Amino acid sequence: MIHKPLVAAFATLSLLALPIQAEDTASLAAAIEEHLEFAEYGSSIILPEQIPAEDWPNLLVIDARDAAQFEADHIPGAVNIEWRKAVAQRDEISREKPVVIYCNTGSLSAQAVFALRLLGWDNVRVLQDGLEGWKAKGGFEANRRALNPAGE
């Protein structure tokens, strides 16, 4: 089964690598290879239902969509760092506290997470299915709903 956010990340990375000089390509490839060899499947993603409501305030939540989309709707408490600016604004992203990055569906945020992980941020994760999935699963209550699906 192909994981769409991962495919998108590789596609973007290949486009970003185009202007790199030939001698730099080997070091970039080595860094990517090293990351992928040690990355566990799922280590870069988190589902809304895995986050208890009381844990959300302890996370740095980043909306990776553009400013207009963020202004129209976002997860309360999120900050806006557009996915393509995540590397440039990496000093604003904690290395200590858990970081959850989302977009509409998870594809663009996966690219930002992949790039940040290559740069050493092992505390960042993609919110699987993005804002739309978060809403569909109950938002901050997704964890409670998943643990108690019958509403007991």
Short mmCIF file of N, CA and C in Angstrom, two decimals:
data_model
loop_
_atom_site.label_atom_id
_atom_site.label_comp_id
_atom_site.label_asym_id
_atom_site.label_seq_id
_atom_site.Cartn_x
_atom_site.Cartn_y
_atom_site.Cartn_z
N MET A 1 0.84 -1.19 0.00
CA MET A 1 0.00 0.00 0.00
C MET A 1 0.89 1.25 0.00
N ILE A 2 0.64 2.17 -0.89
CA ILE A 2 1.44 3.38 -1.00
C ILE A 2 0.90 4.41 -0.02
N HIS A 3 1.79 5.01 0.74
CA HIS A 3 1.44 6.03 1.72
C HIS A 3 1.56 7.39 1.03
N LYS A 4 0.44 8.01 0.68
CA LYS A 4 0.42 9.22 -0.14
C LYS A 4 1.29 10.35 0.42
N PRO A 5 1.24 10.67 1.74
CA PRO A 5 2.10 11.75 2.21
C PRO A 5 3.59 11.46 2.00
N LEU A 6 3.99 10.19 2.12
CA LEU A 6 5.39 9.85 1.93
C LEU A 6 5.78 10.02 0.47
N VAL A 7 4.91 9.62 -0.45
CA VAL A 7 5.18 9.80 -1.87
C VAL A 7 5.30 11.28 -2.19
N ALA A 8 4.41 12.09 -1.63
CA ALA A 8 4.47 13.53 -1.86
C ALA A 8 5.76 14.12 -1.32
N ALA A 9 6.20 13.63 -0.17
CA ALA A 9 7.45 14.13 0.41
C ALA A 9 8.63 13.81 -0.49
N PHE A 10 8.68 12.60 -1.01
CA PHE A 10 9.77 12.23 -1.91
C PHE A 10 9.73 13.05 -3.19
N ALA A 11 8.54 13.28 -3.71
CA ALA A 11 8.42 14.08 -4.93
C ALA A 11 8.94 15.49 -4.71
N THR A 12 8.55 16.09 -3.60
CA THR A 12 9.01 17.44 -3.28
C THR A 12 10.51 17.46 -3.06
N LEU A 13 11.01 16.48 -2.33
CA LEU A 13 12.43 16.42 -2.07
C LEU A 13 13.21 16.31 -3.37
N SER A 14 12.71 15.53 -4.31
CA SER A 14 13.42 15.40 -5.59
C SER A 14 13.42 16.72 -6.34
N LEU A 15 12.33 17.49 -6.26
CA LEU A 15 12.30 18.80 -6.90
C LEU A 15 13.24 19.77 -6.22
N LEU A 16 13.31 19.70 -4.90
CA LEU A 16 14.22 20.58 -4.16
C LEU A 16 15.67 20.25 -4.46
N ALA A 17 15.95 19.00 -4.78
CA ALA A 17 17.32 18.56 -5.01
C ALA A 17 17.85 18.94 -6.39
N LEU A 18 16.98 19.36 -7.30
CA LEU A 18 17.42 19.67 -8.66
C LEU A 18 18.58 20.66 -8.73
N PRO A 19 18.54 21.77 -7.99
CA PRO A 19 19.64 22.73 -8.13
C PRO A 19 20.92 22.34 -7.38
N ILE A 20 20.92 21.25 -6.67
CA ILE A 20 22.09 20.85 -5.90
C ILE A 20 23.19 20.38 -6.84
N GLN A 21 24.39 20.80 -6.56
CA GLN A 21 25.54 20.39 -7.35
C GLN A 21 25.76 18.89 -7.20
N ALA A 22 26.35 18.27 -8.19
CA ALA A 22 26.55 16.81 -8.20
C ALA A 22 27.27 16.32 -6.95
N GLU A 23 28.28 17.05 -6.50
CA GLU A 23 29.03 16.59 -5.32
C GLU A 23 28.19 16.66 -4.05
N ASP A 24 27.21 17.55 -4.02
CA ASP A 24 26.35 17.66 -2.85
C ASP A 24 25.26 16.59 -2.84
N THR A 25 24.94 16.05 -3.99
CA THR A 25 23.90 15.05 -4.10
C THR A 25 24.21 13.82 -3.26
N ALA A 26 25.48 13.40 -3.26
CA ALA A 26 25.87 12.21 -2.50
C ALA A 26 25.64 12.41 -1.00
N SER A 27 25.97 13.58 -0.47
CA SER A 27 25.77 13.80 0.96
C SER A 27 24.28 13.91 1.29
N LEU A 28 23.51 14.51 0.39
CA LEU A 28 22.07 14.58 0.60
C LEU A 28 21.46 13.18 0.57
N ALA A 29 21.87 12.39 -0.40
CA ALA A 29 21.35 11.02 -0.51
C ALA A 29 21.72 10.21 0.73
N ALA A 30 22.93 10.40 1.24
CA ALA A 30 23.36 9.67 2.44
C ALA A 30 22.50 10.06 3.65
N ALA A 31 22.20 11.35 3.78
CA ALA A 31 21.37 11.80 4.89
C ALA A 31 19.96 11.23 4.80
N ILE A 32 19.40 11.22 3.60
CA ILE A 32 18.06 10.67 3.41
C ILE A 32 18.07 9.17 3.68
N GLU A 33 19.06 8.48 3.15
CA GLU A 33 19.16 7.03 3.35
C GLU A 33 19.27 6.70 4.83
N GLU A 34 20.11 7.43 5.54
CA GLU A 34 20.28 7.20 6.98
C GLU A 34 18.97 7.41 7.72
N HIS A 35 18.27 8.47 7.38
CA HIS A 35 16.99 8.75 8.04
C HIS A 35 15.99 7.62 7.77
N LEU A 36 15.88 7.21 6.52
CA LEU A 36 14.90 6.20 6.16
C LEU A 36 15.22 4.83 6.74
N GLU A 37 16.49 4.53 6.91
CA GLU A 37 16.87 3.23 7.48
C GLU A 37 16.46 3.12 8.94
N PHE A 38 16.43 4.23 9.65
CA PHE A 38 16.12 4.18 11.07
C PHE A 38 14.70 4.63 11.40
N ALA A 39 13.98 5.15 10.42
CA ALA A 39 12.61 5.59 10.66
C ALA A 39 11.68 4.39 10.74
N GLU A 40 10.90 4.35 11.79
CA GLU A 40 9.88 3.30 11.91
C GLU A 40 8.64 3.76 11.17
N TYR A 41 7.94 2.80 10.57
CA TYR A 41 6.69 3.15 9.91
C TYR A 41 5.75 3.72 10.97
N GLY A 42 5.21 4.85 10.69
CA GLY A 42 4.28 5.47 11.62
C GLY A 42 4.94 6.37 12.65
N SER A 43 6.27 6.42 12.69
CA SER A 43 6.94 7.25 13.69
C SER A 43 6.75 8.73 13.43
N SER A 44 6.37 9.07 12.22
CA SER A 44 6.20 10.48 11.86
C SER A 44 4.74 10.90 11.79
N ILE A 45 3.83 9.99 12.13
CA ILE A 45 2.41 10.35 12.07
C ILE A 45 1.75 10.13 13.42
N ILE A 46 0.67 10.85 13.62
CA ILE A 46 -0.15 10.65 14.81
C ILE A 46 -1.60 10.87 14.39
N LEU A 47 -2.46 10.06 14.94
CA LEU A 47 -3.89 10.15 14.66
C LEU A 47 -4.56 11.04 15.70
N PRO A 48 -5.61 11.77 15.34
CA PRO A 48 -6.29 12.60 16.32
C PRO A 48 -6.75 11.82 17.54
N GLU A 49 -7.17 10.57 17.32
CA GLU A 49 -7.66 9.77 18.44
C GLU A 49 -6.55 9.29 19.39
N GLN A 50 -5.30 9.51 19.03
CA GLN A 50 -4.18 9.15 19.91
C GLN A 50 -3.84 10.27 20.89
N ILE A 51 -4.48 11.41 20.75
CA ILE A 51 -4.15 12.56 21.59
C ILE A 51 -5.31 12.87 22.53
N PRO A 52 -5.16 12.57 23.82
CA PRO A 52 -6.21 12.93 24.79
C PRO A 52 -6.42 14.45 24.82
N ALA A 53 -7.64 14.86 25.05
CA ALA A 53 -7.99 16.29 25.06
C ALA A 53 -7.07 17.09 25.98
N GLU A 54 -6.74 16.53 27.12
CA GLU A 54 -5.91 17.27 28.08
C GLU A 54 -4.45 17.41 27.64
N ASP A 55 -4.03 16.65 26.63
CA ASP A 55 -2.65 16.74 26.14
C ASP A 55 -2.46 17.82 25.08
N TRP A 56 -3.52 18.25 24.42
CA TRP A 56 -3.38 19.24 23.35
C TRP A 56 -2.67 20.51 23.80
N PRO A 57 -2.93 21.06 25.00
CA PRO A 57 -2.23 22.28 25.41
C PRO A 57 -0.71 22.08 25.57
N ASN A 58 -0.26 20.84 25.70
CA ASN A 58 1.17 20.55 25.87
C ASN A 58 1.90 20.40 24.55
N LEU A 59 1.18 20.47 23.44
CA LEU A 59 1.77 20.31 22.12
C LEU A 59 1.99 21.66 21.45
N LEU A 60 2.98 21.71 20.58
CA LEU A 60 3.07 22.83 19.65
C LEU A 60 2.34 22.34 18.40
N VAL A 61 1.22 22.95 18.09
CA VAL A 61 0.41 22.56 16.94
C VAL A 61 0.64 23.59 15.85
N ILE A 62 1.08 23.12 14.70
CA ILE A 62 1.40 24.00 13.58
C ILE A 62 0.47 23.71 12.41
N ASP A 63 -0.20 24.73 11.96
CA ASP A 63 -1.03 24.67 10.77
C ASP A 63 -0.12 25.02 9.59
N ALA A 64 0.10 24.09 8.69
CA ALA A 64 1.05 24.27 7.60
C ALA A 64 0.40 24.80 6.32
N ARG A 65 -0.85 25.20 6.42
CA ARG A 65 -1.54 25.75 5.26
C ARG A 65 -1.20 27.23 5.10
N ASP A 66 -1.66 27.84 4.03
CA ASP A 66 -1.36 29.25 3.83
C ASP A 66 -2.16 30.12 4.80
N ALA A 67 -1.78 31.38 4.90
CA ALA A 67 -2.37 32.29 5.89
C ALA A 67 -3.88 32.46 5.71
N ALA A 68 -4.34 32.49 4.47
CA ALA A 68 -5.78 32.66 4.23
C ALA A 68 -6.57 31.46 4.74
N GLN A 69 -6.06 30.26 4.49
CA GLN A 69 -6.74 29.07 4.99
C GLN A 69 -6.71 29.04 6.52
N PHE A 70 -5.58 29.40 7.10
CA PHE A 70 -5.46 29.44 8.55
C PHE A 70 -6.47 30.43 9.14
N GLU A 71 -6.56 31.60 8.53
CA GLU A 71 -7.48 32.64 9.01
C GLU A 71 -8.93 32.17 8.94
N ALA A 72 -9.26 31.41 7.91
CA ALA A 72 -10.64 30.93 7.72
C ALA A 72 -11.02 29.87 8.74
N ASP A 73 -10.08 29.01 9.12
CA ASP A 73 -10.38 27.91 10.04
C ASP A 73 -9.07 27.23 10.44
N HIS A 74 -8.95 26.90 11.69
CA HIS A 74 -7.78 26.17 12.17
C HIS A 74 -8.08 25.54 13.53
N ILE A 75 -7.22 24.64 13.93
CA ILE A 75 -7.35 24.03 15.25
C ILE A 75 -7.03 25.11 16.29
N PRO A 76 -7.92 25.33 17.24
CA PRO A 76 -7.65 26.35 18.27
C PRO A 76 -6.30 26.11 18.95
N GLY A 77 -5.53 27.19 19.08
CA GLY A 77 -4.21 27.11 19.71
C GLY A 77 -3.08 26.88 18.72
N ALA A 78 -3.41 26.58 17.47
CA ALA A 78 -2.37 26.34 16.46
C ALA A 78 -1.71 27.64 16.04
N VAL A 79 -0.45 27.53 15.62
CA VAL A 79 0.26 28.64 15.01
C VAL A 79 0.39 28.33 13.52
N ASN A 80 0.54 29.36 12.73
CA ASN A 80 0.61 29.18 11.28
C ASN A 80 2.04 29.33 10.78
N ILE A 81 2.60 28.23 10.30
CA ILE A 81 3.87 28.23 9.58
C ILE A 81 3.62 27.43 8.31
N GLU A 82 3.55 28.12 7.19
CA GLU A 82 3.26 27.43 5.93
C GLU A 82 4.28 26.33 5.67
N TRP A 83 3.84 25.21 5.15
CA TRP A 83 4.67 24.01 4.97
C TRP A 83 5.97 24.31 4.25
N ARG A 84 5.94 25.16 3.25
CA ARG A 84 7.17 25.42 2.49
C ARG A 84 8.12 26.36 3.22
N LYS A 85 7.68 26.92 4.35
CA LYS A 85 8.52 27.82 5.14
C LYS A 85 9.01 27.16 6.44
N ALA A 86 8.64 25.91 6.64
CA ALA A 86 8.99 25.23 7.89
C ALA A 86 10.49 25.16 8.12
N VAL A 87 11.25 24.89 7.08
CA VAL A 87 12.71 24.82 7.24
C VAL A 87 13.27 26.21 7.52
N ALA A 88 12.82 27.21 6.80
CA ALA A 88 13.31 28.57 7.00
C ALA A 88 12.96 29.10 8.39
N GLN A 89 11.83 28.64 8.95
CA GLN A 89 11.38 29.10 10.26
C GLN A 89 11.63 28.05 11.35
N ARG A 90 12.53 27.13 11.11
CA ARG A 90 12.77 26.03 12.03
C ARG A 90 13.18 26.48 13.43
N ASP A 91 13.78 27.64 13.55
CA ASP A 91 14.17 28.12 14.89
C ASP A 91 12.96 28.45 15.75
N GLU A 92 11.78 28.58 15.15
CA GLU A 92 10.55 28.83 15.89
C GLU A 92 9.89 27.54 16.34
N ILE A 93 10.46 26.40 15.94
CA ILE A 93 9.85 25.10 16.21
C ILE A 93 10.65 24.40 17.31
N SER A 94 9.98 24.10 18.40
CA SER A 94 10.62 23.46 19.55
C SER A 94 11.26 22.13 19.18
N ARG A 95 12.37 21.85 19.81
CA ARG A 95 13.00 20.54 19.70
C ARG A 95 12.66 19.68 20.93
N GLU A 96 12.11 20.32 21.96
CA GLU A 96 11.83 19.61 23.21
C GLU A 96 10.40 19.10 23.33
N LYS A 97 9.43 19.97 23.09
CA LYS A 97 8.04 19.55 23.28
C LYS A 97 7.52 18.89 22.01
N PRO A 98 6.53 18.03 22.15
CA PRO A 98 5.95 17.38 20.97
C PRO A 98 5.34 18.41 20.01
N VAL A 99 5.58 18.20 18.72
CA VAL A 99 5.08 19.10 17.69
C VAL A 99 4.19 18.29 16.74
N VAL A 100 3.00 18.80 16.48
CA VAL A 100 2.06 18.18 15.54
C VAL A 100 1.82 19.19 14.43
N ILE A 101 2.07 18.76 13.20
CA ILE A 101 1.90 19.64 12.04
C ILE A 101 0.77 19.08 11.18
N TYR A 102 -0.11 19.95 10.74
CA TYR A 102 -1.22 19.52 9.91
C TYR A 102 -1.45 20.48 8.76
N CYS A 103 -2.14 19.98 7.75
CA CYS A 103 -2.66 20.80 6.65
C CYS A 103 -4.10 20.35 6.46
N ASN A 104 -4.62 20.37 5.26
CA ASN A 104 -6.01 19.93 5.06
C ASN A 104 -6.15 18.42 5.17
N THR A 105 -5.22 17.69 4.55
CA THR A 105 -5.35 16.23 4.51
C THR A 105 -4.13 15.48 5.02
N GLY A 106 -2.99 16.14 5.17
CA GLY A 106 -1.77 15.49 5.64
C GLY A 106 -0.65 15.44 4.61
N SER A 107 -0.93 15.74 3.36
CA SER A 107 0.09 15.63 2.31
C SER A 107 1.17 16.70 2.41
N LEU A 108 0.77 17.95 2.51
CA LEU A 108 1.77 19.03 2.57
C LEU A 108 2.49 19.05 3.91
N SER A 109 1.77 18.79 4.97
CA SER A 109 2.42 18.76 6.28
C SER A 109 3.43 17.62 6.36
N ALA A 110 3.18 16.53 5.65
CA ALA A 110 4.14 15.41 5.62
C ALA A 110 5.46 15.85 5.02
N GLN A 111 5.42 16.73 4.05
CA GLN A 111 6.65 17.22 3.44
C GLN A 111 7.44 18.07 4.45
N ALA A 112 6.75 18.91 5.19
CA ALA A 112 7.41 19.73 6.20
C ALA A 112 8.01 18.85 7.29
N VAL A 113 7.27 17.85 7.74
CA VAL A 113 7.77 16.95 8.78
C VAL A 113 8.98 16.18 8.28
N PHE A 114 8.93 15.68 7.06
CA PHE A 114 10.05 14.94 6.49
C PHE A 114 11.31 15.81 6.48
N ALA A 115 11.18 17.03 6.00
CA ALA A 115 12.33 17.93 5.95
C ALA A 115 12.87 18.22 7.35
N LEU A 116 11.98 18.51 8.29
CA LEU A 116 12.42 18.80 9.66
C LEU A 116 13.09 17.59 10.30
N ARG A 117 12.56 16.41 10.06
CA ARG A 117 13.17 15.20 10.61
C ARG A 117 14.57 14.98 10.04
N LEU A 118 14.75 15.26 8.75
CA LEU A 118 16.09 15.15 8.17
C LEU A 118 17.06 16.12 8.83
N LEU A 119 16.53 17.25 9.32
CA LEU A 119 17.37 18.25 9.97
C LEU A 119 17.52 18.00 11.48
N GLY A 120 16.94 16.91 11.98
CA GLY A 120 17.16 16.54 13.37
C GLY A 120 16.01 16.75 14.32
N TRP A 121 14.87 17.21 13.85
CA TRP A 121 13.69 17.37 14.71
C TRP A 121 12.99 16.01 14.79
N ASP A 122 13.29 15.24 15.81
CA ASP A 122 12.66 13.92 15.94
C ASP A 122 11.36 13.98 16.73
N ASN A 123 10.95 15.17 17.13
CA ASN A 123 9.74 15.35 17.93
C ASN A 123 8.55 15.86 17.11
N VAL A 124 8.67 15.87 15.77
CA VAL A 124 7.59 16.36 14.94
C VAL A 124 6.82 15.21 14.29
N ARG A 125 5.50 15.40 14.21
CA ARG A 125 4.64 14.39 13.60
C ARG A 125 3.57 15.05 12.75
N VAL A 126 3.13 14.31 11.76
CA VAL A 126 2.03 14.74 10.90
C VAL A 126 0.73 14.32 11.57
N LEU A 127 -0.23 15.22 11.62
CA LEU A 127 -1.57 14.85 12.07
C LEU A 127 -2.24 14.15 10.90
N GLN A 128 -2.34 12.83 11.00
CA GLN A 128 -2.89 12.03 9.90
C GLN A 128 -4.27 12.54 9.50
N ASP A 129 -4.49 12.70 8.23
CA ASP A 129 -5.74 13.18 7.64
C ASP A 129 -6.02 14.66 7.90
N GLY A 130 -5.06 15.38 8.47
CA GLY A 130 -5.13 16.82 8.59
C GLY A 130 -6.33 17.37 9.33
N LEU A 131 -6.62 18.63 9.04
CA LEU A 131 -7.72 19.33 9.70
C LEU A 131 -9.05 18.64 9.44
N GLU A 132 -9.25 18.18 8.22
CA GLU A 132 -10.53 17.53 7.89
C GLU A 132 -10.73 16.25 8.70
N GLY A 133 -9.68 15.45 8.82
CA GLY A 133 -9.77 14.23 9.63
C GLY A 133 -9.97 14.53 11.10
N TRP A 134 -9.28 15.57 11.59
CA TRP A 134 -9.42 15.98 12.99
C TRP A 134 -10.87 16.34 13.29
N LYS A 135 -11.47 17.12 12.40
CA LYS A 135 -12.88 17.51 12.60
C LYS A 135 -13.80 16.29 12.53
N ALA A 136 -13.58 15.45 11.52
CA ALA A 136 -14.45 14.28 11.32
C ALA A 136 -14.39 13.31 12.50
N LYS A 137 -13.26 13.25 13.16
CA LYS A 137 -13.09 12.32 14.28
C LYS A 137 -13.47 12.93 15.63
N GLY A 138 -13.87 14.19 15.64
CA GLY A 138 -14.34 14.79 16.88
C GLY A 138 -13.44 15.85 17.47
N GLY A 139 -12.44 16.30 16.73
CA GLY A 139 -11.56 17.36 17.23
C GLY A 139 -10.85 16.95 18.51
N PHE A 140 -10.90 17.82 19.50
CA PHE A 140 -10.23 17.55 20.77
C PHE A 140 -10.82 16.33 21.48
N GLU A 141 -12.01 15.93 21.11
CA GLU A 141 -12.68 14.79 21.74
C GLU A 141 -12.47 13.47 20.98
N ALA A 142 -11.62 13.47 19.96
CA ALA A 142 -11.40 12.26 19.15
C ALA A 142 -10.91 11.10 20.00
N ASN A 143 -10.03 11.36 20.95
CA ASN A 143 -9.51 10.29 21.80
C ASN A 143 -10.62 9.69 22.65
N ARG A 144 -11.41 10.55 23.29
CA ARG A 144 -12.51 10.07 24.12
C ARG A 144 -13.50 9.26 23.28
N ARG A 145 -13.82 9.75 22.11
CA ARG A 145 -14.75 9.05 21.22
C ARG A 145 -14.20 7.68 20.81
N ALA A 146 -12.91 7.63 20.52
CA ALA A 146 -12.31 6.36 20.10
C ALA A 146 -12.30 5.35 21.25
N LEU A 147 -12.10 5.82 22.48
CA LEU A 147 -12.07 4.93 23.63
C LEU A 147 -13.47 4.53 24.07
N ASN A 148 -14.45 5.34 23.73
CA ASN A 148 -15.83 5.10 24.16
C ASN A 148 -16.77 5.32 22.98
N PRO A 149 -16.68 4.47 21.95
CA PRO A 149 -17.43 4.71 20.71
C PRO A 149 -18.95 4.69 20.87
N ALA A 150 -19.46 4.02 21.87
CA ALA A 150 -20.92 3.94 22.04
C ALA A 150 -21.46 5.11 22.85
N GLY A 151 -20.57 6.02 23.28
CA GLY A 151 -21.01 7.15 24.07
C GLY A 151 -21.38 6.81 25.49
N GLU A 152 -20.82 5.71 25.98
CA GLU A 152 -21.14 5.26 27.34
C GLU A 152 -20.55 6.16 28.40
#
